[in-house]
Short mmCIF file of N, CA, C and O in Angstrom, two decimals:
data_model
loop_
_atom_site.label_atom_id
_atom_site.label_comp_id
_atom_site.label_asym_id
_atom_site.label_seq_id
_atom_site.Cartn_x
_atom_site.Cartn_y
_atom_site.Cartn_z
N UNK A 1 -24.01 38.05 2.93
CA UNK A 1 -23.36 37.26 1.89
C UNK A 1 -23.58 35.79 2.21
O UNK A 1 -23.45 35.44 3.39
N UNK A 2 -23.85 35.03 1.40
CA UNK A 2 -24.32 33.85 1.15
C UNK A 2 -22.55 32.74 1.74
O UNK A 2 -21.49 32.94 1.15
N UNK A 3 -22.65 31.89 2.72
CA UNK A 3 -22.05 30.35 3.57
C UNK A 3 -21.36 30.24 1.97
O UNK A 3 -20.15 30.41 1.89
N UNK A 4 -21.89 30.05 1.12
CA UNK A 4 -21.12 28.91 -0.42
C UNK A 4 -20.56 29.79 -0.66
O UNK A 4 -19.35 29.59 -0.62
N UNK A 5 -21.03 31.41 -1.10
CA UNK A 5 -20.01 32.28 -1.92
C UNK A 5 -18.77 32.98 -0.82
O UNK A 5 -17.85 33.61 -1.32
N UNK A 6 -18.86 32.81 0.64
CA UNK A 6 -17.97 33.61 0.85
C UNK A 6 -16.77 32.45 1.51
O UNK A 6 -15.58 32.61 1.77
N UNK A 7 -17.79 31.11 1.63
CA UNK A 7 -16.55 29.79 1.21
C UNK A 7 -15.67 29.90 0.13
O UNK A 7 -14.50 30.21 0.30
N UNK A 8 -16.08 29.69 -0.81
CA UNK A 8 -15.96 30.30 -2.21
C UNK A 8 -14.46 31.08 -2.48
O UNK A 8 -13.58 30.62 -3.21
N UNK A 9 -14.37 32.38 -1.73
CA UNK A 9 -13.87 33.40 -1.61
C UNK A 9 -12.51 32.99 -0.71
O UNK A 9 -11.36 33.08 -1.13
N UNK A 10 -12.82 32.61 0.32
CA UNK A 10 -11.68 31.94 1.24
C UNK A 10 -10.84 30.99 0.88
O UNK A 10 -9.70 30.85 1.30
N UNK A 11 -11.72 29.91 -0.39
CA UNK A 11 -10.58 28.70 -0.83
C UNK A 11 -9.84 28.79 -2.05
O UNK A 11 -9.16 27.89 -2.55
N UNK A 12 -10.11 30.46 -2.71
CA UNK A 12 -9.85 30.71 -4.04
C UNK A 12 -8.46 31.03 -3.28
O UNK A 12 -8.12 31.45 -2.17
N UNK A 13 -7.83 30.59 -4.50
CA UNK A 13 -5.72 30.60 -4.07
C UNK A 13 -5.49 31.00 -5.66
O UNK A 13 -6.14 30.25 -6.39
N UNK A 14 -4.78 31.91 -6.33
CA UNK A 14 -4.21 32.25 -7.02
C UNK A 14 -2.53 31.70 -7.12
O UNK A 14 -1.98 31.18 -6.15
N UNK A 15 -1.92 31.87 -8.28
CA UNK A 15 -0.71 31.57 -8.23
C UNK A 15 0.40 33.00 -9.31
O UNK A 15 1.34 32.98 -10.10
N UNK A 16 -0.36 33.89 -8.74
CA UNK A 16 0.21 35.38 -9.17
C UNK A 16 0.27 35.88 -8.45
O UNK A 16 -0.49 36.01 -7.49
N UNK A 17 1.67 36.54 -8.82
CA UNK A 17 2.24 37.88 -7.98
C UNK A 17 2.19 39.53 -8.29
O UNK A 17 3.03 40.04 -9.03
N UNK A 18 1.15 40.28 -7.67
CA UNK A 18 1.28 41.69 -8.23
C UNK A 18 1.77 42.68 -6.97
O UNK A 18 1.61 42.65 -5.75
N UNK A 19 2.66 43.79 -8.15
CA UNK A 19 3.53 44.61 -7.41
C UNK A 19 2.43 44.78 -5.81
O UNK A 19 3.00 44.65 -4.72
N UNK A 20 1.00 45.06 -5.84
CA UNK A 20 0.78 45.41 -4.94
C UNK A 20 0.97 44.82 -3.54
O UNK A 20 1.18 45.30 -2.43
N UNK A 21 0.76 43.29 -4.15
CA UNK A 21 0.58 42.17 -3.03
C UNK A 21 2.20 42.44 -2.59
O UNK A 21 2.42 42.93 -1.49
N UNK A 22 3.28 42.11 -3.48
CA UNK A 22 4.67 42.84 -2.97
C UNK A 22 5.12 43.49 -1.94
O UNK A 22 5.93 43.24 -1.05
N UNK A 23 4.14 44.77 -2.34
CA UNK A 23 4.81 45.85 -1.23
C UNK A 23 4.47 46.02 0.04
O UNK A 23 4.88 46.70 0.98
N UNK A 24 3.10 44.79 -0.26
CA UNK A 24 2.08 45.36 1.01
C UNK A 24 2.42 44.02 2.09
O UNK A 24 1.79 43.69 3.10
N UNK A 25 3.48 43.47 1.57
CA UNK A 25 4.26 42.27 2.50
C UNK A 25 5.79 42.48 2.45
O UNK A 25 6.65 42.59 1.58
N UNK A 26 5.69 42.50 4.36
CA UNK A 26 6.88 42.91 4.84
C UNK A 26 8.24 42.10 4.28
O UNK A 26 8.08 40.88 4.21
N UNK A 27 9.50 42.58 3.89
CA UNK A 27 10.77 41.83 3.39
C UNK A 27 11.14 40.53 3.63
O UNK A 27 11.51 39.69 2.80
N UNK A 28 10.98 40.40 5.09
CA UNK A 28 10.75 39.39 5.97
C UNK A 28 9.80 37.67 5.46
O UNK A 28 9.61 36.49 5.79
N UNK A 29 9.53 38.61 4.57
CA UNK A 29 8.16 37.49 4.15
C UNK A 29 8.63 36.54 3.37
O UNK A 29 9.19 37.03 2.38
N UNK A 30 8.66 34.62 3.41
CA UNK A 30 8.95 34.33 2.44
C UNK A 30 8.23 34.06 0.96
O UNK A 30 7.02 34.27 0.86
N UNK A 31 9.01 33.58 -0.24
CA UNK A 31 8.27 33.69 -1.50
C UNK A 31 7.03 33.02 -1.07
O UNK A 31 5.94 33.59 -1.10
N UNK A 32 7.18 31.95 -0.72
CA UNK A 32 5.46 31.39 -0.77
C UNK A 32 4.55 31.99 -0.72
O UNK A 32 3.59 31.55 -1.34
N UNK A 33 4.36 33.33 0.06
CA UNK A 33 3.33 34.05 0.05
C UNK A 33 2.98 34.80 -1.43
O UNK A 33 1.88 35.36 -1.42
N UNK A 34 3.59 34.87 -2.46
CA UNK A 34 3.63 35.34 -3.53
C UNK A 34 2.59 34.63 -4.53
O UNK A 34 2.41 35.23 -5.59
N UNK A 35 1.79 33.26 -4.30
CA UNK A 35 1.61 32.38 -4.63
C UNK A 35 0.24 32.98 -4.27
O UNK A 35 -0.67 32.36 -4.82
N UNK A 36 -0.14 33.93 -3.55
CA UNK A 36 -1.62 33.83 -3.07
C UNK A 36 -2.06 35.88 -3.56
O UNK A 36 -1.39 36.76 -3.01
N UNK A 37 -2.93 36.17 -4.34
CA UNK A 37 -3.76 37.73 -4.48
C UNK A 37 -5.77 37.31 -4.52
O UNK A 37 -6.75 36.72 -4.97
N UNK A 38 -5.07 38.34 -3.49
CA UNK A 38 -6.46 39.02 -3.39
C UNK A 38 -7.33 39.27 -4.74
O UNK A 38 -6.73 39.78 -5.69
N UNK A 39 -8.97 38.86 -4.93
CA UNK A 39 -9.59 39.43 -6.14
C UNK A 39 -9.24 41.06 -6.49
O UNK A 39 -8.98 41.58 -7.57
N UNK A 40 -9.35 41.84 -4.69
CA UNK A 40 -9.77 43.08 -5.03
C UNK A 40 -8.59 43.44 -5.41
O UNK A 40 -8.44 44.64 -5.59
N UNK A 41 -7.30 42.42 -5.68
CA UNK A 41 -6.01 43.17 -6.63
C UNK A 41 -6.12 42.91 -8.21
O UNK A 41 -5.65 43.64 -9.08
N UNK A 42 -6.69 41.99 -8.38
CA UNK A 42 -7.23 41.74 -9.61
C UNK A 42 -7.61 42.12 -10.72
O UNK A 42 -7.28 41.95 -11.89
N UNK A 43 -9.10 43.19 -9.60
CA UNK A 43 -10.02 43.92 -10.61
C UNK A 43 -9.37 45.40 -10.83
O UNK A 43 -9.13 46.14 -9.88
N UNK A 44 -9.11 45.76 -12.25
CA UNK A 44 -8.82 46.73 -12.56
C UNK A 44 -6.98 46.50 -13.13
O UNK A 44 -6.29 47.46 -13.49
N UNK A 45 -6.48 45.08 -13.10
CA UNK A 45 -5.16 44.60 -13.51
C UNK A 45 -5.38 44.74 -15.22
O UNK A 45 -6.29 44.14 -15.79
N UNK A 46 -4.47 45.59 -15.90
CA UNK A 46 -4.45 45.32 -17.51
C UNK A 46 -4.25 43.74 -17.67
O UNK A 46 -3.86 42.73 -17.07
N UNK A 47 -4.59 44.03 -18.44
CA UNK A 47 -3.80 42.18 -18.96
C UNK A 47 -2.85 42.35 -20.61
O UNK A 47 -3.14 43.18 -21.47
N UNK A 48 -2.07 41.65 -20.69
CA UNK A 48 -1.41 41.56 -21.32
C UNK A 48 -1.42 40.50 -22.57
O UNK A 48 -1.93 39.48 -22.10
N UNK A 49 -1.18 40.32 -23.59
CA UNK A 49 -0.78 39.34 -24.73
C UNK A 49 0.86 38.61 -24.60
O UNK A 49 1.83 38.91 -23.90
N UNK A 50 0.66 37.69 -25.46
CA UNK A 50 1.93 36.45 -25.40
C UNK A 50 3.03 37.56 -25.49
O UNK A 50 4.04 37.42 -24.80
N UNK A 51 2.89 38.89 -26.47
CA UNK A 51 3.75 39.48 -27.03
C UNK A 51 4.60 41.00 -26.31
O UNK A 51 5.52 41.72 -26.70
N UNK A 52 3.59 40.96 -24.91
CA UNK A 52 3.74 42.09 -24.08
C UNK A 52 2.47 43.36 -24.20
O UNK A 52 2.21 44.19 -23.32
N UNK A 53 1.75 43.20 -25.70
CA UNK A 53 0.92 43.90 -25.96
C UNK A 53 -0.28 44.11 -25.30
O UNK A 53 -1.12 43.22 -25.41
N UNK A 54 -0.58 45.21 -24.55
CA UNK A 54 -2.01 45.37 -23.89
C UNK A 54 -3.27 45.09 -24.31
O UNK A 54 -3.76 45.88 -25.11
N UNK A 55 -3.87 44.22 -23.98
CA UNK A 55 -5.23 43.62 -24.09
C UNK A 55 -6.51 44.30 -23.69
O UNK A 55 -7.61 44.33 -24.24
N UNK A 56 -6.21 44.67 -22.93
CA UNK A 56 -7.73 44.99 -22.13
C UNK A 56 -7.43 45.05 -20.62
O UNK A 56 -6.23 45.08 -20.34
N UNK A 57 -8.53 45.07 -19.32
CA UNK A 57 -8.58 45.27 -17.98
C UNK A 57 -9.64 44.84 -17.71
O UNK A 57 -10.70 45.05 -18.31
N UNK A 58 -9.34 43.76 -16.10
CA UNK A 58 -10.14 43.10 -16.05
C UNK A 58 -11.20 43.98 -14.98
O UNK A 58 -11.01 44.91 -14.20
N UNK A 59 -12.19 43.33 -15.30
CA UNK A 59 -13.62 44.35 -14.68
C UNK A 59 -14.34 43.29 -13.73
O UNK A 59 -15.28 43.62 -13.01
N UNK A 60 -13.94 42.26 -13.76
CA UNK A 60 -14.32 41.62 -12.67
C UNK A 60 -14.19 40.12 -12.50
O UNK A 60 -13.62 39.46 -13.37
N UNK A 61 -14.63 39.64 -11.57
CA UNK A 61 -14.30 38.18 -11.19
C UNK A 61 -15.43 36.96 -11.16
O UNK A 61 -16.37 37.07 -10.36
N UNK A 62 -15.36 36.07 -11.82
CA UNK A 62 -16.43 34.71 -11.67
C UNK A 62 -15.91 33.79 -11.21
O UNK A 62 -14.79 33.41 -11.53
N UNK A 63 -16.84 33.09 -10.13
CA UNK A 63 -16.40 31.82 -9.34
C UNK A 63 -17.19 31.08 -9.42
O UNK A 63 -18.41 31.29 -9.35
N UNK A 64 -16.54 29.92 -9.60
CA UNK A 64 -17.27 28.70 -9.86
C UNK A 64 -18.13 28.18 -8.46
O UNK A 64 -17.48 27.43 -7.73
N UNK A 65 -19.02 28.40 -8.20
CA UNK A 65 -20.28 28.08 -6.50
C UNK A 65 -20.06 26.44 -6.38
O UNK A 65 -20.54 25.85 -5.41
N UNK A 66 -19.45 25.87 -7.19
CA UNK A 66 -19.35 23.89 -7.05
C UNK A 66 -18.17 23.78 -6.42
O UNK A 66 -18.12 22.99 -5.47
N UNK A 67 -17.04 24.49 -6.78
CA UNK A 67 -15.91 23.90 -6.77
C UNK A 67 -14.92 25.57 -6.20
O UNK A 67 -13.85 25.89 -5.68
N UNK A 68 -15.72 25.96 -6.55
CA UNK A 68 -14.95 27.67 -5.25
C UNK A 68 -13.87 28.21 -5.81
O UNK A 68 -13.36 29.22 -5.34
N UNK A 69 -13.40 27.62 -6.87
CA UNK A 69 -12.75 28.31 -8.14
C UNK A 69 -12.88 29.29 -8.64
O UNK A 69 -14.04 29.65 -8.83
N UNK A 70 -11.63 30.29 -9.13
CA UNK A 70 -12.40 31.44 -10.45
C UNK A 70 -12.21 30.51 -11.35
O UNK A 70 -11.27 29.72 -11.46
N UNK A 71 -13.74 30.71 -12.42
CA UNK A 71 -13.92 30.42 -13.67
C UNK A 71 -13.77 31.16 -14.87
O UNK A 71 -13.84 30.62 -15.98
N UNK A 72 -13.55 32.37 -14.69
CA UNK A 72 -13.21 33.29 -15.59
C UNK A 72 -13.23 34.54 -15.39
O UNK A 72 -13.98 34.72 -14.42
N UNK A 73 -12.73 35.76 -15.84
CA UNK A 73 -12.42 36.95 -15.61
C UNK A 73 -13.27 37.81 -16.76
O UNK A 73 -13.28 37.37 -17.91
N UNK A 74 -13.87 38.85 -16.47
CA UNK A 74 -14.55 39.91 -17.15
C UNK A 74 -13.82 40.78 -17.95
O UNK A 74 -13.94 41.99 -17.73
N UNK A 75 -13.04 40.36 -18.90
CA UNK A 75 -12.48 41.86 -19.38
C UNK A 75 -12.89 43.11 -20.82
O UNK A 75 -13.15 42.97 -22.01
N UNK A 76 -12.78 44.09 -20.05
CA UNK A 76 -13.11 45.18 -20.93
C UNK A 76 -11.81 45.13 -22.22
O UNK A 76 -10.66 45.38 -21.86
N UNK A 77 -12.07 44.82 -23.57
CA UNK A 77 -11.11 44.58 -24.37
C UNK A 77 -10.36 46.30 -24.55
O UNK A 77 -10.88 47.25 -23.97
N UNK A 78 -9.36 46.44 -25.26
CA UNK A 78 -8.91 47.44 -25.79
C UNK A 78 -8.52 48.23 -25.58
O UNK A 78 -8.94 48.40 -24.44
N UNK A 79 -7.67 49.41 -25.91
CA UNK A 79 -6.87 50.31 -25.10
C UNK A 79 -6.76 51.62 -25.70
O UNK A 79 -5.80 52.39 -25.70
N UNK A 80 -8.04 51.74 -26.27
CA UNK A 80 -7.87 53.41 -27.11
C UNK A 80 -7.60 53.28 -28.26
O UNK A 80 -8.16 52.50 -29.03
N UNK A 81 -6.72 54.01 -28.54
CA UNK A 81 -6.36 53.82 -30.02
C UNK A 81 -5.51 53.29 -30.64
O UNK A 81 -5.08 53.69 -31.72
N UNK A 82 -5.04 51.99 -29.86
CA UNK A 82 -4.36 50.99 -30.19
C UNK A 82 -5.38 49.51 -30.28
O UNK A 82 -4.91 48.41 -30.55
N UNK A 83 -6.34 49.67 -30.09
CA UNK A 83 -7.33 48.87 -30.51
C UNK A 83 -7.89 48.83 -32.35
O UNK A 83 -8.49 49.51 -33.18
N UNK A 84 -7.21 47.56 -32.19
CA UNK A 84 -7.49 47.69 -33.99
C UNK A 84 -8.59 47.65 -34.48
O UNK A 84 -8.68 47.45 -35.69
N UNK A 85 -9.93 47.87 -33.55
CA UNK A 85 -11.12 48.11 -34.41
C UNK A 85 -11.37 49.74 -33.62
O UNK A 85 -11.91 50.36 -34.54
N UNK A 86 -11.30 50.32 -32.92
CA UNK A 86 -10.86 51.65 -32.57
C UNK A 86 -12.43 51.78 -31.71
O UNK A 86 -13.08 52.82 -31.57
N UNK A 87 -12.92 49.98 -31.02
CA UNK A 87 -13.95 50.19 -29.75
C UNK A 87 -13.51 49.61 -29.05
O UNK A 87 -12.44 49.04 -29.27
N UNK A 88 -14.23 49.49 -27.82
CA UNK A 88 -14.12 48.52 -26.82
C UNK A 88 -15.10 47.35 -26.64
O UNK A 88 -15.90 47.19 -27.56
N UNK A 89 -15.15 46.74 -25.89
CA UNK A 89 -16.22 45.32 -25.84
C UNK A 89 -15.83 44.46 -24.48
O UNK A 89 -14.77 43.92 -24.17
N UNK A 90 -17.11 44.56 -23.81
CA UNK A 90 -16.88 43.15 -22.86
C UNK A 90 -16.69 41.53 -22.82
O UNK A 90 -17.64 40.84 -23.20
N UNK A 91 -15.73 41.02 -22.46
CA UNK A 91 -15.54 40.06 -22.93
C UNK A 91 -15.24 38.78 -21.57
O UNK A 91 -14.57 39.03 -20.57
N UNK A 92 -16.04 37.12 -21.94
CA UNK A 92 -15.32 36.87 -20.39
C UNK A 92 -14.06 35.75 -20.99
O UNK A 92 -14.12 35.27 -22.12
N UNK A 93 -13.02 35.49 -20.08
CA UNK A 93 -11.69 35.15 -20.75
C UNK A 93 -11.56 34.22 -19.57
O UNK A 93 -11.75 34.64 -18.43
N UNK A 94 -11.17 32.72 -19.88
CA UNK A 94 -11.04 31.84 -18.69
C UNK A 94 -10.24 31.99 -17.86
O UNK A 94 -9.17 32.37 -18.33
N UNK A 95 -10.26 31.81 -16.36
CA UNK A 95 -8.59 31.80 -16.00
C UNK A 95 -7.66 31.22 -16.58
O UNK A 95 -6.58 31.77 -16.82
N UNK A 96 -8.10 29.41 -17.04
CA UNK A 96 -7.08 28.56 -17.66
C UNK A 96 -6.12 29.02 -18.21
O UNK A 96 -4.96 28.69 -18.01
N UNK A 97 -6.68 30.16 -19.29
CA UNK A 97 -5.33 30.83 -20.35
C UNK A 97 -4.42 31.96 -19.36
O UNK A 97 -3.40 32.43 -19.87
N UNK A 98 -4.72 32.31 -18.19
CA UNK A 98 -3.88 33.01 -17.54
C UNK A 98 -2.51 32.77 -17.53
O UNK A 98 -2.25 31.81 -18.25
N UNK A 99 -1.54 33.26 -16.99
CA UNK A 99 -0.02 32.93 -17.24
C UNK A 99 0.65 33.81 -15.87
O UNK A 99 0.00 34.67 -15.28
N UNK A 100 1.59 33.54 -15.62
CA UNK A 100 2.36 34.59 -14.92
C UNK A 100 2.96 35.60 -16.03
O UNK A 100 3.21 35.27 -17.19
N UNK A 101 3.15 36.87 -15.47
CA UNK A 101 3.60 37.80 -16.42
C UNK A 101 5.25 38.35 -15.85
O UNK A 101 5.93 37.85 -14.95
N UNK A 102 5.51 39.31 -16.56
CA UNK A 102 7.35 39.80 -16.04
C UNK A 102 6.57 41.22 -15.41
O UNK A 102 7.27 41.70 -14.52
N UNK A 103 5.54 41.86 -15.61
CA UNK A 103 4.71 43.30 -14.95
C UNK A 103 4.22 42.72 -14.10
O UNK A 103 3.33 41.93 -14.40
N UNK A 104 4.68 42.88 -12.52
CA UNK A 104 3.93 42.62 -11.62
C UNK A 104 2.47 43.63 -11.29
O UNK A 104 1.64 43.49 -10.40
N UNK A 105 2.56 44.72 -12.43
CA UNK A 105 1.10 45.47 -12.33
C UNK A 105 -0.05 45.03 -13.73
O UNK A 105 -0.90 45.77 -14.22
N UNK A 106 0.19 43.93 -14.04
CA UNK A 106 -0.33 43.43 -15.44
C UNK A 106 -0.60 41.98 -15.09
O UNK A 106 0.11 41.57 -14.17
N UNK A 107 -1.54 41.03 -15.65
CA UNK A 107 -1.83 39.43 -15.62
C UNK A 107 -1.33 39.32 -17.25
O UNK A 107 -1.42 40.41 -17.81
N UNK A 108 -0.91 38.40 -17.97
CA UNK A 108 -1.00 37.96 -18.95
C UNK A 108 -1.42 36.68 -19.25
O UNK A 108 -1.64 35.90 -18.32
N UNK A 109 -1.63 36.21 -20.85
CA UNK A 109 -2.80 35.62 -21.19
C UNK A 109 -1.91 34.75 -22.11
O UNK A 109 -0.88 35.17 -22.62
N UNK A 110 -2.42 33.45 -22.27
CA UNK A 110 -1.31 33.00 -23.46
C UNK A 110 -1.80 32.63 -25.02
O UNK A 110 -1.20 32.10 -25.95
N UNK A 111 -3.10 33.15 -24.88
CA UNK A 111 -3.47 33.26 -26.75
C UNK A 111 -3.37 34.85 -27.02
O UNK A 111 -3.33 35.78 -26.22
N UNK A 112 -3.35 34.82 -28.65
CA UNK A 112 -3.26 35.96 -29.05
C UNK A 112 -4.28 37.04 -28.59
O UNK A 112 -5.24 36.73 -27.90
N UNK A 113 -4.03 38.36 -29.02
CA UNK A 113 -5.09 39.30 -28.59
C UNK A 113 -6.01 39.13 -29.35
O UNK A 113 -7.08 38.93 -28.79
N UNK A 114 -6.04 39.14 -31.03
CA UNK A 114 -7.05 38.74 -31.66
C UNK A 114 -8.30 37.85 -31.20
O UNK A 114 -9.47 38.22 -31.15
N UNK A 115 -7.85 36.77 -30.91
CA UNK A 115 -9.01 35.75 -30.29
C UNK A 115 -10.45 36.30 -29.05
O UNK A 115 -11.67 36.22 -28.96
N UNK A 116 -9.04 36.95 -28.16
CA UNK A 116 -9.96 37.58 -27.43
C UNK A 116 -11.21 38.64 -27.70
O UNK A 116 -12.35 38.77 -27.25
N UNK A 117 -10.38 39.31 -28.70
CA UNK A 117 -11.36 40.66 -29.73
C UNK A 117 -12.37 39.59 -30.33
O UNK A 117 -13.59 39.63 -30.17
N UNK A 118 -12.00 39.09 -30.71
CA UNK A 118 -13.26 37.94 -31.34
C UNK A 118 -14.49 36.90 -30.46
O UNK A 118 -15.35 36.14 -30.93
N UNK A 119 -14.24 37.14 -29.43
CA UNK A 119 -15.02 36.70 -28.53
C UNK A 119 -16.52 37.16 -28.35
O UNK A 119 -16.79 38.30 -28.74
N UNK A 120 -17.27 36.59 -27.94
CA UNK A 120 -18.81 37.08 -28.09
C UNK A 120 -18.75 37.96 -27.01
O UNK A 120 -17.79 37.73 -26.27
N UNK A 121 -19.59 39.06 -26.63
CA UNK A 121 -19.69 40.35 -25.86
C UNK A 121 -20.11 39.62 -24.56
O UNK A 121 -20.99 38.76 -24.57
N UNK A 122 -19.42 40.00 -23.39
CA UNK A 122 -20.33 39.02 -22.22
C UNK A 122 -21.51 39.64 -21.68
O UNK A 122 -21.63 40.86 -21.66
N UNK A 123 -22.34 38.89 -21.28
CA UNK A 123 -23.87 39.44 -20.92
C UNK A 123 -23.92 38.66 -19.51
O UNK A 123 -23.65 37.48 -19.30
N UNK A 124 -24.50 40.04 -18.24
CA UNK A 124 -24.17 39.33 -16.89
C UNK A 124 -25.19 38.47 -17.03
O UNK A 124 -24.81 37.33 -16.74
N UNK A 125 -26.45 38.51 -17.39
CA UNK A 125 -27.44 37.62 -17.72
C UNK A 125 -27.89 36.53 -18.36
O UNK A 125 -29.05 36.17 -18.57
N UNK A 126 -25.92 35.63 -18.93
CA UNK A 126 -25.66 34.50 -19.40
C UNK A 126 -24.79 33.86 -18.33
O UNK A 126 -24.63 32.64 -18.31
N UNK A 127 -24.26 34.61 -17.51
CA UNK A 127 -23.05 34.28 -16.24
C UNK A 127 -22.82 32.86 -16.37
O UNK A 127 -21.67 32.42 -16.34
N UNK A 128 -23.83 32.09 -16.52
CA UNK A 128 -23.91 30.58 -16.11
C UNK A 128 -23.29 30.09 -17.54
O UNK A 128 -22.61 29.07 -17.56
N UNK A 129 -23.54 30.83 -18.76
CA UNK A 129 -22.93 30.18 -19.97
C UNK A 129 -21.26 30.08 -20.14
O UNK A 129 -20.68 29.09 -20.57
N UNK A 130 -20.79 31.01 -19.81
CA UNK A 130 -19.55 30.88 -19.92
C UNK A 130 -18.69 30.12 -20.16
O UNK A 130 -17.52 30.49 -20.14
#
């Protein structure tokens, strides 16, 4: 693994808390640590709408190689048959709109779900467009 990307990896700091990161820190622990997850808790987190409504799950992680940031998240839109076009679609969704959520097993998002459904399909072979 590549000096920049696994820099990269080490200076990325989140400011979400999921049940997993929770349990897997002893009582003892104070909140501050709550402030910091792992990608590999990340991938595979539903995500949520302003409204509580399920969005989609994220499928993976982009980091910015300048600045060692995530730049955006991969998510697979839709949830079966509560998807109002009744498919799914890849989609990439910035962190910026991320939010803390009240499901510590969920991320939420603070635009509507619509927008996201409306998003162009992501192609790993634009990565850099995003």
């Amino acid at each position: 693994m590549n000096a920049l990307f696994t820099g990269s990896l080490a200076a990325l700091c989140l400011a979400f808390a999921t049940a997993a990161a929770q349990t897997e820190t002893p009582a003892t622990t104070t909140a501050a640590n709550d402030n910091y997850v792992q990608i590999s808790k990340i991938v595979g987190m539903k995500v949520k709408g302003p409204d509580g409504e399920e969005i989609g799950t994220i499928k993976d992680v982009v980091l910015d190689r300048n600045t060692g940031c995530m730049a955006y998240t991969v998510l697979s839109t839709g949830t079966g048959a509560t998807r109002v076009t009744g498919t799914t679609k890849t989609v990439a969704v910035p962190w910026s709109v991320y939010t803390t959520s009240s499901d510590p097993n969920a991320l939420a998002v603070r635009v509507e779900r619509e927008r996201i459904y409306e998003a162009p399909v992501f192609d790993y072979t634009r990565v850099d467009e995003y």
